[in-house]
Short mmCIF file of C-alpha atoms and ligand atoms in Angstrom, two decimals:
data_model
loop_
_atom_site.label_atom_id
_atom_site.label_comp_id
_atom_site.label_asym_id
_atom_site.label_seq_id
_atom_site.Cartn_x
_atom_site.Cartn_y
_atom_site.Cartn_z
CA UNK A 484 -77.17 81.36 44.97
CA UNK A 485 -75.11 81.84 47.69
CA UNK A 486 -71.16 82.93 46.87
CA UNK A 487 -68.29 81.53 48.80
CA UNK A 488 -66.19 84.20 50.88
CA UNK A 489 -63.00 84.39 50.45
CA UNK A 490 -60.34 82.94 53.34
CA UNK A 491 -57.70 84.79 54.14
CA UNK A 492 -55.24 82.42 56.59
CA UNK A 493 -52.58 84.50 58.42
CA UNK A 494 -49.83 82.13 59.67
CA UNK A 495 -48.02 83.54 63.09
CA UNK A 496 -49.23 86.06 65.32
CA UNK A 497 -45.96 87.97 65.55
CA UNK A 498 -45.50 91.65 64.47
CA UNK A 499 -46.06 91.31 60.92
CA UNK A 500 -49.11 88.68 61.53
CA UNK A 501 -50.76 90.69 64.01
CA UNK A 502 -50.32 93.82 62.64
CA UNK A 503 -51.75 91.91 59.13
CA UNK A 504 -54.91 90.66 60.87
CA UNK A 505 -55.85 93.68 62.85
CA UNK A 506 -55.87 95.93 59.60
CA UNK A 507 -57.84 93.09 58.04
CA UNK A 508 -60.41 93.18 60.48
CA UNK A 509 -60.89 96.67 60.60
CA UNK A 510 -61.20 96.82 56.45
CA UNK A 511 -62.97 94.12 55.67
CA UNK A 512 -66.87 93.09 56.90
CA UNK A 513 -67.69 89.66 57.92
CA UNK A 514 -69.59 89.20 54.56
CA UNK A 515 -66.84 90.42 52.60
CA UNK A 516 -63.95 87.41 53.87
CA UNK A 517 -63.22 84.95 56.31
CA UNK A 518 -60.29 86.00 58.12
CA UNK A 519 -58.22 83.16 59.93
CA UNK A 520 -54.97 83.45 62.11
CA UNK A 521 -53.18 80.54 63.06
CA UNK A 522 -50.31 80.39 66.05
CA UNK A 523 -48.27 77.74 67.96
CA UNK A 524 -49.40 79.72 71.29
CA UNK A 525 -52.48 81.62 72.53
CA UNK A 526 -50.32 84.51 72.94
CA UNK A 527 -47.99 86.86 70.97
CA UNK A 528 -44.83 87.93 72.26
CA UNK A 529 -42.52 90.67 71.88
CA UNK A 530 -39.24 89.19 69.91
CA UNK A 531 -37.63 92.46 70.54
CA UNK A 532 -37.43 92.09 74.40
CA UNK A 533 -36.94 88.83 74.78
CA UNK A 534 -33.31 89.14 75.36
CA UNK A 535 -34.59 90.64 78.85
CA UNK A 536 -36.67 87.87 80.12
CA UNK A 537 -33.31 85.51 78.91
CA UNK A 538 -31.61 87.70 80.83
CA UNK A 539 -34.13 88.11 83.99
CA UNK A 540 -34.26 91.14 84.30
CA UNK A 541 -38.15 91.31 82.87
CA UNK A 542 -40.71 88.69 83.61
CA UNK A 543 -41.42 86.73 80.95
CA UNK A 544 -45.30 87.41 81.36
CA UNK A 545 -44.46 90.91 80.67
CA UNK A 546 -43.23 90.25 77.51
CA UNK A 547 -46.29 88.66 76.32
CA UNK A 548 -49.97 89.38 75.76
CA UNK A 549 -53.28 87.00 74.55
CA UNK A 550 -53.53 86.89 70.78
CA UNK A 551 -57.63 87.40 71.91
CA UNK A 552 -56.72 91.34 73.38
CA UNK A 553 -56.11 92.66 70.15
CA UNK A 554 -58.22 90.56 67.66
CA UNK A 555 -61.94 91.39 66.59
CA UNK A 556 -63.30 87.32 67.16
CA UNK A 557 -66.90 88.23 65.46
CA UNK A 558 -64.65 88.96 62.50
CA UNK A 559 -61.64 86.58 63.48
CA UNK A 560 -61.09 82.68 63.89
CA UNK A 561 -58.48 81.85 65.63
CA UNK A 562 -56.57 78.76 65.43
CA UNK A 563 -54.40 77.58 67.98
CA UNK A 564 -52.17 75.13 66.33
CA UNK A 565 -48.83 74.52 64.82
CA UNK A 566 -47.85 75.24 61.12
CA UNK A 567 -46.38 71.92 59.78
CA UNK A 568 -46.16 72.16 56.10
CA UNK A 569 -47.37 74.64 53.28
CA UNK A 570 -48.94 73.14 49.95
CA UNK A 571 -48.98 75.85 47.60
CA UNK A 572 -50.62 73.81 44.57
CA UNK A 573 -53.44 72.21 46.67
CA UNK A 574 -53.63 75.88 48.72
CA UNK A 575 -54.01 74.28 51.99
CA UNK A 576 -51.70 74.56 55.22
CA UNK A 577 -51.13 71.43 57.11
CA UNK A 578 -51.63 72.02 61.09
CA UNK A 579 -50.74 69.31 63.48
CA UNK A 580 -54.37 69.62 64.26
CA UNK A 581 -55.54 69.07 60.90
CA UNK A 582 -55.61 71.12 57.87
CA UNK A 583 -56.93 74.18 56.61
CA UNK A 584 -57.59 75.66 52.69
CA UNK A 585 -57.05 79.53 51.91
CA UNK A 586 -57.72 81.65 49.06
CA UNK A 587 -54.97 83.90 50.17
CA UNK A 588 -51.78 83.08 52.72
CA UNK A 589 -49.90 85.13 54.20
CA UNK A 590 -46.62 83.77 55.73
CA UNK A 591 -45.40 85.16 59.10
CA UNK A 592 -43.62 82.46 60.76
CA UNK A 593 -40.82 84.44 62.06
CA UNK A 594 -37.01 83.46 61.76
CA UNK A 595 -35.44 80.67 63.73
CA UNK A 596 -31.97 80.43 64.88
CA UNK A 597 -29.17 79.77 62.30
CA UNK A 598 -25.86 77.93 63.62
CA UNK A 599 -23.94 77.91 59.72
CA UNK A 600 -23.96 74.15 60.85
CA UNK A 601 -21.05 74.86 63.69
CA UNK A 602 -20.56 71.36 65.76
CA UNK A 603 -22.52 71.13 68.62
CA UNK A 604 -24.04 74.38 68.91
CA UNK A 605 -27.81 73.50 67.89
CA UNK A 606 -26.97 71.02 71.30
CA UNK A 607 -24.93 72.58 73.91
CA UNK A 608 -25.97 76.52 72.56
CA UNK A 609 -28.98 78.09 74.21
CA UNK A 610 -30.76 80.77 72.04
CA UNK A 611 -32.91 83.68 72.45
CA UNK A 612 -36.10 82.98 70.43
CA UNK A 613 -39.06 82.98 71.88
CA UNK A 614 -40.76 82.86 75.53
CA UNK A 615 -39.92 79.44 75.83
CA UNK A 616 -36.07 79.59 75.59
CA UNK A 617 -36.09 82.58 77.21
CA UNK A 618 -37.34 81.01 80.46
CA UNK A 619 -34.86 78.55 80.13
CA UNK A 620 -31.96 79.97 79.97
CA UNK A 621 -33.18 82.38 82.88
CA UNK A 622 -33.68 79.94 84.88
CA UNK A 623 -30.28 78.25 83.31
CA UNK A 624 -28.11 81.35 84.79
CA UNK A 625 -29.89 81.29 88.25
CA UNK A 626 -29.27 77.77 88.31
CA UNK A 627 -25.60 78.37 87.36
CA UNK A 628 -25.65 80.78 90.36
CA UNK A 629 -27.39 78.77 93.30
CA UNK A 630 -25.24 75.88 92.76
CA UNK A 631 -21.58 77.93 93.04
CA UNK A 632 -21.47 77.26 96.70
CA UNK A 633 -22.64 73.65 96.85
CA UNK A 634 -20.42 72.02 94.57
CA UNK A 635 -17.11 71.96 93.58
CA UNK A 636 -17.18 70.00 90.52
CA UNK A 637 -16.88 72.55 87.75
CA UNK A 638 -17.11 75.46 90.13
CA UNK A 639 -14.82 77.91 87.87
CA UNK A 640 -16.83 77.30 84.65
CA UNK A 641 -20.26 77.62 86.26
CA UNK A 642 -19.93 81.38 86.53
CA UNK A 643 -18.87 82.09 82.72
CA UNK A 644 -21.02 82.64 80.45
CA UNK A 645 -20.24 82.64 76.59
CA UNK A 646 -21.98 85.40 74.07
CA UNK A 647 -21.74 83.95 70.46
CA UNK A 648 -22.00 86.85 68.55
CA UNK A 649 -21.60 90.53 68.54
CA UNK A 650 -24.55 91.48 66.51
CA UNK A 651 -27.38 93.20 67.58
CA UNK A 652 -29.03 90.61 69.43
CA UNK A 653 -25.89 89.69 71.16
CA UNK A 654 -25.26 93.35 72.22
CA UNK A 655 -29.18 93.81 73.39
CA UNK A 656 -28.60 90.49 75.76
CA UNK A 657 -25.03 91.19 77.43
CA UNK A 658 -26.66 94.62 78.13
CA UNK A 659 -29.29 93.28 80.31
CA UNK A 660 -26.10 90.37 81.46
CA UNK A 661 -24.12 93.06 82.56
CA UNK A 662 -27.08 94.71 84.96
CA UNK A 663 -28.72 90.95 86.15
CA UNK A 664 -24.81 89.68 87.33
CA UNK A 665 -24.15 92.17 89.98
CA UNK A 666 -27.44 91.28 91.08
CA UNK A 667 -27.33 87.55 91.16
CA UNK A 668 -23.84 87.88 92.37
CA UNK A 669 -25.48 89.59 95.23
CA UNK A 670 -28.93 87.12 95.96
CA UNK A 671 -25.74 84.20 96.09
CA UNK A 672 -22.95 85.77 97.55
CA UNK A 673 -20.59 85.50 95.18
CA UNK A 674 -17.94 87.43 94.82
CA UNK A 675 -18.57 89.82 90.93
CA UNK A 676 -14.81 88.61 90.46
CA UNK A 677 -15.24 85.22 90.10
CA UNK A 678 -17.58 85.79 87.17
CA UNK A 679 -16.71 85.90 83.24
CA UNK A 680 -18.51 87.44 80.80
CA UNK A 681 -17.08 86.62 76.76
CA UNK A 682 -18.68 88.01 73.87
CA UNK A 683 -17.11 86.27 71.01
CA UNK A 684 -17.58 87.18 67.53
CA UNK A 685 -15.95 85.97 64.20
CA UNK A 686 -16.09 89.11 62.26
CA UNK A 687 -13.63 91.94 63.14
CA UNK A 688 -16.35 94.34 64.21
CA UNK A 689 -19.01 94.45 66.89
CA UNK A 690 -22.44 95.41 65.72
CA UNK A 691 -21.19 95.73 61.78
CA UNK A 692 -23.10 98.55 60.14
CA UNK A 693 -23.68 100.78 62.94
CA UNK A 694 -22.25 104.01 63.39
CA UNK A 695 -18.53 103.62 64.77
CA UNK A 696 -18.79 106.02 67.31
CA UNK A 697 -21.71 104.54 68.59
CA UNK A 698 -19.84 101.59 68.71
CA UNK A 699 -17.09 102.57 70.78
CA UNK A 700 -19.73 103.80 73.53
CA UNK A 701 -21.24 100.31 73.24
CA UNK A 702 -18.05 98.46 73.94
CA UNK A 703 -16.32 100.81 76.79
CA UNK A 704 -19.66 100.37 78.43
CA UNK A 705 -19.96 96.55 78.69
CA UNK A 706 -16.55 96.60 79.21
CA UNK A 707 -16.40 98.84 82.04
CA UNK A 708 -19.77 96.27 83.35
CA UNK A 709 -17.30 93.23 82.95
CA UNK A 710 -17.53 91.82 79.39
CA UNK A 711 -14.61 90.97 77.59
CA UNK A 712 -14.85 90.74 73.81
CA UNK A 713 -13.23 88.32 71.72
CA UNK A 714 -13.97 90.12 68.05
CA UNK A 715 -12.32 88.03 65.32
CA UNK A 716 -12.79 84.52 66.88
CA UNK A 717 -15.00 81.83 65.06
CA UNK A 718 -16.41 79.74 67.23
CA UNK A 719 -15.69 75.92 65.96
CA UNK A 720 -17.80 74.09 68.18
CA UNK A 721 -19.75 73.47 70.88
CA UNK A 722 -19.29 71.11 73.72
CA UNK A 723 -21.29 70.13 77.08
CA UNK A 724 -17.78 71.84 78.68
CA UNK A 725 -17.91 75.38 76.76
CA UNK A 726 -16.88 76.60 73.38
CA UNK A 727 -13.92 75.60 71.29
CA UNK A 728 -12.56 78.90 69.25
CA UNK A 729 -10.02 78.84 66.47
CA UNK A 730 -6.68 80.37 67.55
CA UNK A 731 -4.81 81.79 64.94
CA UNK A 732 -4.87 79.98 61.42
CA UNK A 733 -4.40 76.49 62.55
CA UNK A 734 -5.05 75.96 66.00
CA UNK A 735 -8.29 76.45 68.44
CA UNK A 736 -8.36 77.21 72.03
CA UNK A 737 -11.90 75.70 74.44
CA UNK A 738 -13.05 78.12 76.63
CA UNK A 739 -15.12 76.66 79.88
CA UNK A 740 -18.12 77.61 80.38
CA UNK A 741 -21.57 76.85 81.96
CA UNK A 742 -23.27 78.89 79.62
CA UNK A 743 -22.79 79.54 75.98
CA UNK A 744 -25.87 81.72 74.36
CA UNK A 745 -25.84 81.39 70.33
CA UNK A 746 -27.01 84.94 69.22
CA UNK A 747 -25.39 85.54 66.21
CA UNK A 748 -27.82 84.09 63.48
CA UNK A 749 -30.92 84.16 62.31
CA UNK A 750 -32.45 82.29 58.94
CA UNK A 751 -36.50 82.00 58.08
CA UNK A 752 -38.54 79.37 59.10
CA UNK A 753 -37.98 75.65 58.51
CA UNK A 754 -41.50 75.66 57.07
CA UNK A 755 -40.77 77.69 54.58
CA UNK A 756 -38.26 75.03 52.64
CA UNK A 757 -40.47 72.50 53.41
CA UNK A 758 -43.40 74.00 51.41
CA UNK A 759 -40.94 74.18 48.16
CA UNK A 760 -41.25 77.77 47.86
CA UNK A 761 -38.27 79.36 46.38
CA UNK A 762 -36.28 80.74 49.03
CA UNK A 763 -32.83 81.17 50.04
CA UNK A 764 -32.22 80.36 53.77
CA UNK A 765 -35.47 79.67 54.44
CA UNK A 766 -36.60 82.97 53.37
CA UNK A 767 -38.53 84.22 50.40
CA UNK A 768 -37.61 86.88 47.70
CA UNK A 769 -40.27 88.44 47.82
CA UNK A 770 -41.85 90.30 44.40
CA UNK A 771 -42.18 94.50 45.22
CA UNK A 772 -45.77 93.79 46.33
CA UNK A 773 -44.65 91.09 48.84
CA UNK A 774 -45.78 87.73 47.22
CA UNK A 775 -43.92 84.85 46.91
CA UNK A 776 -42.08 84.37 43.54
CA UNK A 777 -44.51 82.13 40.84
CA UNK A 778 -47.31 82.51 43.56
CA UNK A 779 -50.66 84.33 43.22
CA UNK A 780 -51.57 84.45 46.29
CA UNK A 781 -48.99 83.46 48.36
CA UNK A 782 -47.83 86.72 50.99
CA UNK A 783 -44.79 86.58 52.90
CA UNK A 784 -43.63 89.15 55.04
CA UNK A 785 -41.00 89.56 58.34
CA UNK A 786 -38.25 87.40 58.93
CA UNK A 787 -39.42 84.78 56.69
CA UNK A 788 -39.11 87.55 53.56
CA UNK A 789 -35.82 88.64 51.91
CA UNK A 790 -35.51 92.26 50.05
CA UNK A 791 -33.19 93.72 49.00
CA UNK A 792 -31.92 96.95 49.73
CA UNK A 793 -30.82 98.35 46.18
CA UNK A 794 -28.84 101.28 47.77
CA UNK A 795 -26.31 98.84 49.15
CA UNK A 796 -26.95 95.90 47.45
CA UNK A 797 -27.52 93.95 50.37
CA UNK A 798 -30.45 92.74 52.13
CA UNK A 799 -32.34 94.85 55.02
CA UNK A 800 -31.81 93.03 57.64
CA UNK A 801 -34.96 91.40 59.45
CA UNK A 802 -36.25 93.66 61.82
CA UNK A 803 -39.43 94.19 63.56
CA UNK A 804 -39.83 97.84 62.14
CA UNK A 805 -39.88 96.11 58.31
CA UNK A 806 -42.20 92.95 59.55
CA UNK A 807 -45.32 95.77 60.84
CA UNK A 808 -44.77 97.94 58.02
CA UNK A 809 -45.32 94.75 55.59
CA UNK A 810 -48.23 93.60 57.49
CA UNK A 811 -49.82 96.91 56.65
CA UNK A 812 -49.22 97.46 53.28
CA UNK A 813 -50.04 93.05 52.55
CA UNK A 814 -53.96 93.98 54.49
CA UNK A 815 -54.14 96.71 51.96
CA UNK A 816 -53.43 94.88 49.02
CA UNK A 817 -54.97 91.84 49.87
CA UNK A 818 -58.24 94.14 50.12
CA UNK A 819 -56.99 95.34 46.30
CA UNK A 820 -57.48 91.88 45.19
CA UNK A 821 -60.78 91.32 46.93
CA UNK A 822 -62.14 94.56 45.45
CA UNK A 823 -60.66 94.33 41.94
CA UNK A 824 -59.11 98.03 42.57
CA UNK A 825 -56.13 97.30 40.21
CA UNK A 826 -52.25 97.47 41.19
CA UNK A 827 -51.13 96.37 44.22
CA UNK A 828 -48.91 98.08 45.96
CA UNK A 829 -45.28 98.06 45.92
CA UNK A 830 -43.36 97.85 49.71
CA UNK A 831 -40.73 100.05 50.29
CA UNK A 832 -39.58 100.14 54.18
CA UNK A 833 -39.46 103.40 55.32
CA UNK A 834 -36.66 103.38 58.21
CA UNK A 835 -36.92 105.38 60.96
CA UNK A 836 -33.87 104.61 62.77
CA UNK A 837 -32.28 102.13 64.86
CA UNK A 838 -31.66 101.85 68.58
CA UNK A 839 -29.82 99.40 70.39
CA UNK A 840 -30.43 98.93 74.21
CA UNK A 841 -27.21 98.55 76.39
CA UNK A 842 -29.36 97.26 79.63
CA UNK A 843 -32.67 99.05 80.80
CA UNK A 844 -30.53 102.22 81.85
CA UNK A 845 -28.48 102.50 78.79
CA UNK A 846 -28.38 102.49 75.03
CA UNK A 847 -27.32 103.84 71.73
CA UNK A 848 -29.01 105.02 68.42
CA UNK A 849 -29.82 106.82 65.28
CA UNK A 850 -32.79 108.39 64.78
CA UNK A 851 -34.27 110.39 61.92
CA UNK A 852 -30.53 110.55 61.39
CA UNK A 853 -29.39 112.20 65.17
CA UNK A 854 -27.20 110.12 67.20
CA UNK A 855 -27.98 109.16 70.42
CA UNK A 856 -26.57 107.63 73.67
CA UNK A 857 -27.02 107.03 77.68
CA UNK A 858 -30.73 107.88 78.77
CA UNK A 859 -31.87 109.78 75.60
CA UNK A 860 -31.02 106.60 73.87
CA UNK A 861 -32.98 104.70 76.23
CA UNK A 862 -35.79 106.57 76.74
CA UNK A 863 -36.26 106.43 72.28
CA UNK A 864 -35.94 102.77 73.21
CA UNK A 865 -39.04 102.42 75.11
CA UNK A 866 -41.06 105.05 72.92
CA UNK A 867 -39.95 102.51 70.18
CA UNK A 868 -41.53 99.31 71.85
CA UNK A 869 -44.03 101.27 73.42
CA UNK A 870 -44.99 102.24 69.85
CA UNK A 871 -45.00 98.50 68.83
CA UNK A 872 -47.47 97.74 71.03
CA UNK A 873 -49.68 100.90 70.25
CA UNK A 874 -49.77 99.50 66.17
CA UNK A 875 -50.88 96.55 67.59
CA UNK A 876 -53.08 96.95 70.46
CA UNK A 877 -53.72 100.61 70.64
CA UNK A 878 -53.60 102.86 73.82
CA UNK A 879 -54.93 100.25 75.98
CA UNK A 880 -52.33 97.75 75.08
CA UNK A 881 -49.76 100.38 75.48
CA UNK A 882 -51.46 101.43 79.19
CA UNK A 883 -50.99 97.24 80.04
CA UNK A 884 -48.04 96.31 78.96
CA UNK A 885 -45.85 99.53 77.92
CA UNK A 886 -42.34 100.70 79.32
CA UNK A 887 -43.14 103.41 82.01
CA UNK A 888 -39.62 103.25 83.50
CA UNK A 889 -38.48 106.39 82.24
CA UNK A 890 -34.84 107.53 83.88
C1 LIG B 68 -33.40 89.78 71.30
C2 LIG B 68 -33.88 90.42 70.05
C3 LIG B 68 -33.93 91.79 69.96
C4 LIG B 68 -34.40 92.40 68.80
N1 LIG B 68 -34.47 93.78 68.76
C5 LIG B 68 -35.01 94.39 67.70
C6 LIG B 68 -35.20 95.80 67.69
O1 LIG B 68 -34.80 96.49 68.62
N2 LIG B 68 -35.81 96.37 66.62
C7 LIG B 68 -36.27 95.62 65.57
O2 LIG B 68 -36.89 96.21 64.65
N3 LIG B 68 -36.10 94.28 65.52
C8 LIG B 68 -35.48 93.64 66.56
N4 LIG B 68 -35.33 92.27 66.55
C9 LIG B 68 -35.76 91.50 65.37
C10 LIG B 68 -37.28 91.29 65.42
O3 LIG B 68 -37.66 90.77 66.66
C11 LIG B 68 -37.75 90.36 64.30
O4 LIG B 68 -37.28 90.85 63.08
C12 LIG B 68 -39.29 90.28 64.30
O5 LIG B 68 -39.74 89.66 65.48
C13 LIG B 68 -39.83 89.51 63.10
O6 LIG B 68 -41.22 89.59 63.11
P1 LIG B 68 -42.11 88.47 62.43
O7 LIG B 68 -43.47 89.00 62.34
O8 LIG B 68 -41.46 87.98 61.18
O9 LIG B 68 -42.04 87.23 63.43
P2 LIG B 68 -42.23 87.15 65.00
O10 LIG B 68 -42.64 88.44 65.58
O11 LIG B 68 -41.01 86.50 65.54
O12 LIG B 68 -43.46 86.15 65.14
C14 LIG B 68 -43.54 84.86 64.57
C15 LIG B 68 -44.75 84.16 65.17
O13 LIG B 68 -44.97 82.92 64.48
C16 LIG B 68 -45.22 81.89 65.43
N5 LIG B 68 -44.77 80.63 64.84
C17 LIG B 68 -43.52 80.31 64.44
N6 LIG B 68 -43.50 79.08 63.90
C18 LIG B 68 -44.77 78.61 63.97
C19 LIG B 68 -45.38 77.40 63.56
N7 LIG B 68 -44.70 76.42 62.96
N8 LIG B 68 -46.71 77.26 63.77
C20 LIG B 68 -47.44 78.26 64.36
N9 LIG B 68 -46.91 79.42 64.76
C21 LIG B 68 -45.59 79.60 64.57
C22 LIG B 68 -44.39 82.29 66.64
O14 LIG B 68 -44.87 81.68 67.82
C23 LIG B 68 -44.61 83.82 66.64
O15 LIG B 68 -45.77 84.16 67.34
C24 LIG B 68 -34.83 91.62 67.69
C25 LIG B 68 -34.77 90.22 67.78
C26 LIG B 68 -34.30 89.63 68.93
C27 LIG B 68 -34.27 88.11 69.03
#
């Protein structure tokens, strides 16, 4: 009598899915489980530099790499599909190509972009999510750029741009802004005066839980590169002209612009409340050993998983750092459960520190509790995604596709 594997189905090949299957493959024999990964794209991309191909100053190829280079396919299928729907009490995943059954999921969808349901945003806002988008709005800018001099209707606006948000994605993208406009300015002679840069935020802080000091640094930098912040502002709504801001209590002020980038949310995936799991925001409170409330066998990790971090009482916020360090410890207790060794284990992130990049030459940090700025920041920077890619993909990965550009 033959006995049926068990199927393991890995859903997104991000950092936490990735990092999931290649432990998988390298614990587990091809007798002992059938391993499956399923992604929207043949490739993987690096969420944590995509606010540099938005921004042009990396080629979007660069920030990507085939989902084949790093997994094991004698141990690995690989299905190239999108996720539509989860049923947890049938334990099957409906693809837009058809369907597939798992003994064990684990959910690594990623976050999408959350707009708090502002007016026109989700139409008029681009957003920095994935390889797609970032292209776009690339291309968006440089299109903003070569049209200046050929036409005059809505020649002012063209050259602003509009930052929603002050966070840390926000901050990462007006970084690389601030370096690409002197540039384009440059390529379509234009004069760096005629352009605005706003970074508009409703809370009264930029970048709210990082080190003040730190802050400071960040904001007479971009400053000094042409950004002018608008902390305190909701944004209202969205138009095909710009952005309308509140003013004071009552009233609300549009600002023109040709560009308006929404960076200042980011919820689970939409797949996620569609399966019924209990979740808040699309993501899942997830149980110490990273399953799903009520759900057996039912993993979900990155920005699709909520936690709680009980020295603050607040949640960690979703980072890459958290989504690898999941992946890990969900490969080593999904191997648990295969091999009836006994408690799973329980996930506590173990933070390293945080670095935020202020364009490729610039940036500022905290690491193993040191604060950092200017080129020592940046140069942690690219050991950090370097490092990414090296839990991934190993040395070679890191010898294709790493940051090299040392100052
Ligand atoms: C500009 C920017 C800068 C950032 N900088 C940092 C940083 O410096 N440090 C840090 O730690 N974090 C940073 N983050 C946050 C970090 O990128 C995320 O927390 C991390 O990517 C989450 O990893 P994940 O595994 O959950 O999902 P992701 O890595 O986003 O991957 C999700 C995968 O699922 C796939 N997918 C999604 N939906 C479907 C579907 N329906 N069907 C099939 N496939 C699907 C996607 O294509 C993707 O491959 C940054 C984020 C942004 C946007």
């Amino acid at each position: 009598m033959t006995v049926k594997k068990p199927k393991i189905v890995v859903l997104g090949a991000g950092y936490g899915g990735l990092v999931t299957v290649t432990r998988l493959q390298k614990a587990l024999s091809v007798d002992e489980a059938n391993i499956v990964l399923v992604n929207k794209n043949d490739y993987h991309y690096e969420t944590t530099w995509l606010h540099e191909a938005s921004a042009g100053t990396l080629h979007h190829d660069r920030v990507r790499y085939d989902v084949d280079s790093v997994i094991n396919r004698s141990k690995v299928e690989f299905i190239r599909a999108e996720v539509q729907d989860i049923k947890p009490d049938e334990k099957k995943v409906i693809l837009n190509t058809g369907e597939v059954e798992y003994d064990y999921l684990v959910v690594a969808l990623g976050g999408e972009a959350e707009t708090f349901g502002i007016e026109g945003l989700k139409e008029h806002a681009f957003t920095i999510s994935n390889v797609n988008t970032a292209r776009q709005l690339r291309d968006h800018i440089d299109y903003q750029f070569a049209t200046y001099a050929l036409e005059e209707d809505k020649k002012d606006e063209r050259l602003t741009i509009v930052v929603g948000g002050a966070g840390f994605t926000g901050i990462e993208f007006l970084g690389e802004l601030a370096n690409r406009v002197p540039e384009l300015c440059k390529e379509y002679d234009i004069d760096y005066s005629k352009v605005r840069i706003y970074c508009v935020e409703a809370a009264p802080m930029v970048l709210p839980g990082f080190d003040p000091e730190l802050v400071k640094y960040a904001v007479a930098l971009l400053e000094k590169k042409g950004v002018e912040f608008k902390i305190g502002t909701p944004i209202k709504g969205a138009t095909p002209e710009g952005i309308i801001v509140a003013k004071g209590e009552t009233e609300t002020e549009e600002i023109k612009a040709g560009t308006v980038v929404w960076a200042a949310g980011v919820r689970g995936s939409s797949i996620i409340e569609k399966s019924g799991i209990e979740n808040m925001r699309a993501r899942v409170k997830v149980n110490p050993d990273l399953r799903a409330p009520n759900q057996e066998d039912i993993f979900v990790i990155g920005d699709c998983s909520l936690m709680i971090n009980e020295e603050i009482n607040r949640p960690y916020p979703p980072t890459a750092q958290i989504s690898m360090q999941q992946g890990e410890t969900v490969a080593r207790n999904i191997v648990k459960l295969l091999k009836g060794e006994g408690d799973l284990e329980t996930f506590t992130p173990d933070i390293k520190g945080t670095v935020c990049s202020l364009g490729d030459d610039d940036a500022i940090g905290v690491v193993f509790d040191k604060k950092l700025t200017g080129t020592k920041a940046s140069f942690m920077k690219k050991m950090i995604d370097n490092r990414a890619l090296f839990m991934i993909g190993g040395p070679s990965l890191v010898l294709k596709k790493g940051k090299f550009n040392v100052l």
